[in-house]
Every structure is written in C-alpha cells, then in structure tokens.
Short mmCIF file of C-alpha atoms in Angstrom, two decimals:
data_model
loop_
_atom_site.label_atom_id
_atom_site.label_comp_id
_atom_site.label_asym_id
_atom_site.label_seq_id
_atom_site.Cartn_x
_atom_site.Cartn_y
_atom_site.Cartn_z
CA MET A 935 0.00 0.00 0.00
CA THR A 936 1.41 3.37 -0.97
CA PRO A 937 1.45 6.23 1.52
CA VAL A 938 -1.12 9.01 1.05
CA PRO A 939 0.37 12.38 0.13
CA PRO A 940 -0.21 15.02 2.85
CA PHE A 941 -2.15 17.30 0.47
CA GLN A 942 -4.74 14.60 -0.31
CA LEU A 943 -5.13 13.77 3.37
CA LEU A 944 -5.73 17.43 4.26
CA LEU A 945 -8.23 17.77 1.42
CA VAL A 946 -10.25 14.77 2.55
CA LEU A 947 -10.23 15.90 6.18
CA SER A 948 -11.39 19.42 5.28
CA LEU A 949 -14.26 18.19 3.10
CA ALA A 950 -15.51 15.38 5.33
CA PRO A 951 -17.45 17.51 7.86
CA GLN A 952 -19.31 19.28 5.03
CA LEU A 953 -20.60 16.06 3.50
CA VAL A 954 -22.79 15.21 6.52
CA PRO A 955 -23.89 18.44 8.24
CA ALA A 956 -26.27 16.62 10.62
CA SER A 957 -26.72 13.16 11.93
CA PRO A 958 -28.54 10.67 9.67
CA LYS A 959 -31.32 10.43 12.26
CA GLN A 960 -31.99 14.20 12.11
CA TYR A 961 -31.96 14.10 8.30
CA PHE A 962 -34.42 11.20 8.27
CA LEU A 963 -36.78 12.86 10.74
CA LYS A 964 -36.71 16.26 9.02
CA TYR A 965 -36.82 15.34 5.33
CA VAL A 966 -38.42 11.92 5.24
CA LEU A 967 -40.94 11.76 8.07
CA GLU A 968 -42.04 15.40 8.36
CA PRO A 969 -44.10 16.73 5.47
CA PRO A 970 -43.10 20.07 3.93
CA PRO A 971 -44.70 23.28 5.23
CA CYS A 972 -47.90 24.41 3.51
CA ARG A 973 -47.44 27.21 0.98
CA SER A 974 -50.78 28.74 1.92
CA GLU A 975 -53.15 28.54 4.87
CA PRO A 976 -55.34 25.45 4.69
CA ASP A 977 -59.06 25.89 3.94
CA VAL A 978 -60.11 23.60 6.78
CA CYS A 979 -58.13 21.95 9.54
CA ASP A 980 -60.22 18.82 9.97
CA THR A 981 -58.54 16.45 7.50
CA PHE A 982 -55.40 15.30 9.29
CA CYS A 983 -52.81 13.03 7.68
CA THR A 984 -49.60 11.23 8.47
CA GLU A 985 -48.50 10.49 4.92
CA GLN A 986 -49.47 11.51 1.39
CA GLU A 987 -51.56 8.37 0.85
CA ASP A 988 -54.02 9.58 3.54
CA CYS A 989 -55.13 12.49 1.32
CA SER A 990 -57.40 12.62 -1.71
CA PRO A 991 -55.67 12.67 -5.13
CA ASN A 992 -56.10 16.45 -5.52
CA LEU A 993 -54.80 17.29 -2.02
CA GLN A 994 -51.34 17.27 -0.45
CA CYS A 995 -50.23 16.40 3.06
CA CYS A 996 -48.37 19.40 4.52
CA SER A 997 -47.56 20.99 7.86
CA ALA A 998 -49.69 23.99 8.88
CA TYR A 999 -50.37 26.01 12.03
CA CYS A 1000 -53.15 23.59 13.01
CA GLY A 1001 -51.14 20.41 12.44
CA ILE A 1002 -50.37 18.12 9.54
CA VAL A 1003 -53.39 18.37 7.25
CA CYS A 1004 -54.58 17.59 3.73
CA THR A 1005 -54.92 20.79 1.71
CA SER A 1006 -54.70 22.02 -1.87
CA ASN A 1007 -51.29 23.56 -0.98
CA GLN A 1008 -51.43 26.15 -3.75
CA ALA A 1009 -48.96 29.01 -3.72
CA PRO A 1010 -50.64 32.26 -2.59
CA VAL A 1011 -51.71 34.51 -5.45
CA VAL A 1012 -50.11 37.92 -5.30
CA GLY A 1013 -52.45 40.65 -6.55
CA VAL A 1014 -51.07 43.04 -9.15
CA SER A 1015 -52.20 46.60 -8.67
#
C-alpha cells in the first residue's frame, strides 16, 4: 500500500465535515418523516394526515399552524395593482 500524500489527506479531512452536516437520524426525521410546510393557509383543519396516501388525489399532506393536514397547498396569489 502506498502512503497518502499530505495534500490529499488534508483535502479529505477538510471536506468530510461538510458532507454530513447533521446526523442521519436528524436528516431522516426532518426530510423523510415530516411533510413540507404548507405554501398557503389550509381551507379547513379537519382532515389530518400522516402520509401523502391519507389524502385525496387532488390534495397534499403538509404541515400547517393547526397540524399536519390535507390541503390544496397552492402558492398564494399575489395581486397586481
């Protein structure tokens, strides 16, 4: 086995912490288990969900002020004046 040149070792050590900024458990909980935030306020807060399959085909499961609900999740329309 050939020795590793010092420059390559320093390069690998400086880049390694940037590859995994958080623990895999935090990544899994934040990006896999938690739904994304709602882009607009939900119409009603009575249709709760835990995953996308709980919602109707035209609704999305997202996180709102009242919990994780099924909503249309449309971006708010900005009025032009």
